[in-house]
Short mmCIF file of C-alpha atoms in Angstrom, two decimals:
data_model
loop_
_atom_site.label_atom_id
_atom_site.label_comp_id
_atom_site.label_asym_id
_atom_site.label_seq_id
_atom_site.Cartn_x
_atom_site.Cartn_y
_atom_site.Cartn_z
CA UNK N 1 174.08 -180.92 121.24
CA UNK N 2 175.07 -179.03 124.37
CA UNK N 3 173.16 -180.01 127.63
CA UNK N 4 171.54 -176.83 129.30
CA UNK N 5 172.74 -175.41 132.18
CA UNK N 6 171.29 -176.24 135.54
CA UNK N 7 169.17 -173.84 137.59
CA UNK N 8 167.75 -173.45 140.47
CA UNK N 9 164.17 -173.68 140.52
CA UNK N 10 163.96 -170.50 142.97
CA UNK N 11 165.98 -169.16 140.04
CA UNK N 12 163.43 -169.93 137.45
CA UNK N 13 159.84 -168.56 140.03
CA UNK N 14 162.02 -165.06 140.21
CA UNK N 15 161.20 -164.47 136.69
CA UNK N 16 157.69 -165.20 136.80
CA UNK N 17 154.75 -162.47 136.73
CA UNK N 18 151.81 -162.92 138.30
CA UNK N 19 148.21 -161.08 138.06
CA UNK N 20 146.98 -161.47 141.19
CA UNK N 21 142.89 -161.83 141.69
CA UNK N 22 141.86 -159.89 144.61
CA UNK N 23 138.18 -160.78 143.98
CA UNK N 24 138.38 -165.10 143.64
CA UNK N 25 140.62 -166.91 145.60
CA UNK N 26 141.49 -170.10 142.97
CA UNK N 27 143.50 -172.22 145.56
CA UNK N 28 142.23 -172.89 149.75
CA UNK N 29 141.75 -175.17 152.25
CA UNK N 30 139.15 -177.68 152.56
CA UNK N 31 138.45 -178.16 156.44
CA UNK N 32 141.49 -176.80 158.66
CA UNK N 33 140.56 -178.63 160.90
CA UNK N 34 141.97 -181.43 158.93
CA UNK N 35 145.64 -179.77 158.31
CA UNK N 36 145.54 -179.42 162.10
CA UNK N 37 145.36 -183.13 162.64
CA UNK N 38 147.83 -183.96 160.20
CA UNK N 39 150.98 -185.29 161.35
CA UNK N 40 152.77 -185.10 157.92
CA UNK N 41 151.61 -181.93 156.32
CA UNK N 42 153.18 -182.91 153.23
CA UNK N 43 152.18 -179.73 151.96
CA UNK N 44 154.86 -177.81 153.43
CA UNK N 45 157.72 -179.33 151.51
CA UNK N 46 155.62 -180.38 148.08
CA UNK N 47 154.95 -177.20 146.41
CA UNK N 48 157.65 -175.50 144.29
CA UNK N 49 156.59 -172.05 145.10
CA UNK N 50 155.71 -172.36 148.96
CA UNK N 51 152.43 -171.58 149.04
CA UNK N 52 151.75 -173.24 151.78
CA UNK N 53 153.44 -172.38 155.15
CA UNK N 54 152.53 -173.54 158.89
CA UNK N 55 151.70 -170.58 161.50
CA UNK N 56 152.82 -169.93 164.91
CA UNK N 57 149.44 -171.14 165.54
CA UNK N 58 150.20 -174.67 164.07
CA UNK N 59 147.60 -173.95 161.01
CA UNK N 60 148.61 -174.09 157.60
CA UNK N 61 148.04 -170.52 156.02
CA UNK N 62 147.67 -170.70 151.69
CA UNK N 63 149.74 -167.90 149.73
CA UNK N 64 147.76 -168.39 146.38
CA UNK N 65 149.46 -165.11 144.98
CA UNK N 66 152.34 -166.90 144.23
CA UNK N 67 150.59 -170.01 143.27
CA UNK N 68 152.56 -171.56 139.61
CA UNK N 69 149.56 -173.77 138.49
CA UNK N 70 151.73 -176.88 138.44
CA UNK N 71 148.76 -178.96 140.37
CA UNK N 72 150.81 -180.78 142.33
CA UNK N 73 148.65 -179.79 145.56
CA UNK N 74 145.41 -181.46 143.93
CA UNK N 75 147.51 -185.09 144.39
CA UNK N 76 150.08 -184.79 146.82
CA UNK N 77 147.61 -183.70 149.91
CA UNK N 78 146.70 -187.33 151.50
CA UNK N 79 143.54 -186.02 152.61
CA UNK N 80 142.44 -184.36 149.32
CA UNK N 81 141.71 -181.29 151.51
CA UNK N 82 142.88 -178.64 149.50
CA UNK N 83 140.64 -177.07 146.69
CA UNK N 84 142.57 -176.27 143.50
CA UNK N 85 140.83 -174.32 140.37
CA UNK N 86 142.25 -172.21 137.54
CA UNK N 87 142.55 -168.81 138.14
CA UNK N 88 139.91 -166.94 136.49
CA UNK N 89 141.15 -165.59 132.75
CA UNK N 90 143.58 -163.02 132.62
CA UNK N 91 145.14 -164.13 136.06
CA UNK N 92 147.44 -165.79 137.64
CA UNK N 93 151.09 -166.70 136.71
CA UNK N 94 152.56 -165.65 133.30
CA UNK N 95 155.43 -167.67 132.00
CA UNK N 96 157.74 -165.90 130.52
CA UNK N 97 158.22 -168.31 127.44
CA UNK N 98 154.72 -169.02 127.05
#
């Protein structure tokens, strides 16, 4: 059997859709007051999609539009300060092989 090719996971996002929810935000901060404090922020480098980024202000600011639903957030954050649900039905990402 033939191994498959490698790609680059900013490859693989690309050809995502997603169906963004204006209305309910599925994906936020606790308390920012805890990001503020921490020295880590872990959260910057663990998501695949960089939702997460840190503002000229020092917060951390959540881009849940291009959240994948991998979870990763709801264990990686040390604090368990960020708030991860499913995107209502009929949002969110679409794979495109299911």
């Amino acid at each position: 059997m033939k191994p498959l090719p490698k790609v680059n996971i900013d490859d693989r996002i690309f050809t995502l859709k997603y169906y963004v929810d204006e209305e309910y935000v599925h994906l936020k901060i606790k308390n920012p007051k805890i990001c503020k404090s921490c020295l880590e922020k872990p959260c910057l480098s663990f998501c695949p999609a960089g939702v997460y980024r840190l503002d000229r202000q020092g917060e951390i600011t959540v881009g849940y539009q291009a959240c994948v639903e991998c979870g990763s957030c709801r264990v990686a954050c040390p604090y368990l300060n960020i708030e991860w649900d499913y995107p209502r039905g009929g949002y969110g990402v679409a794979y495109k092989f299911g």
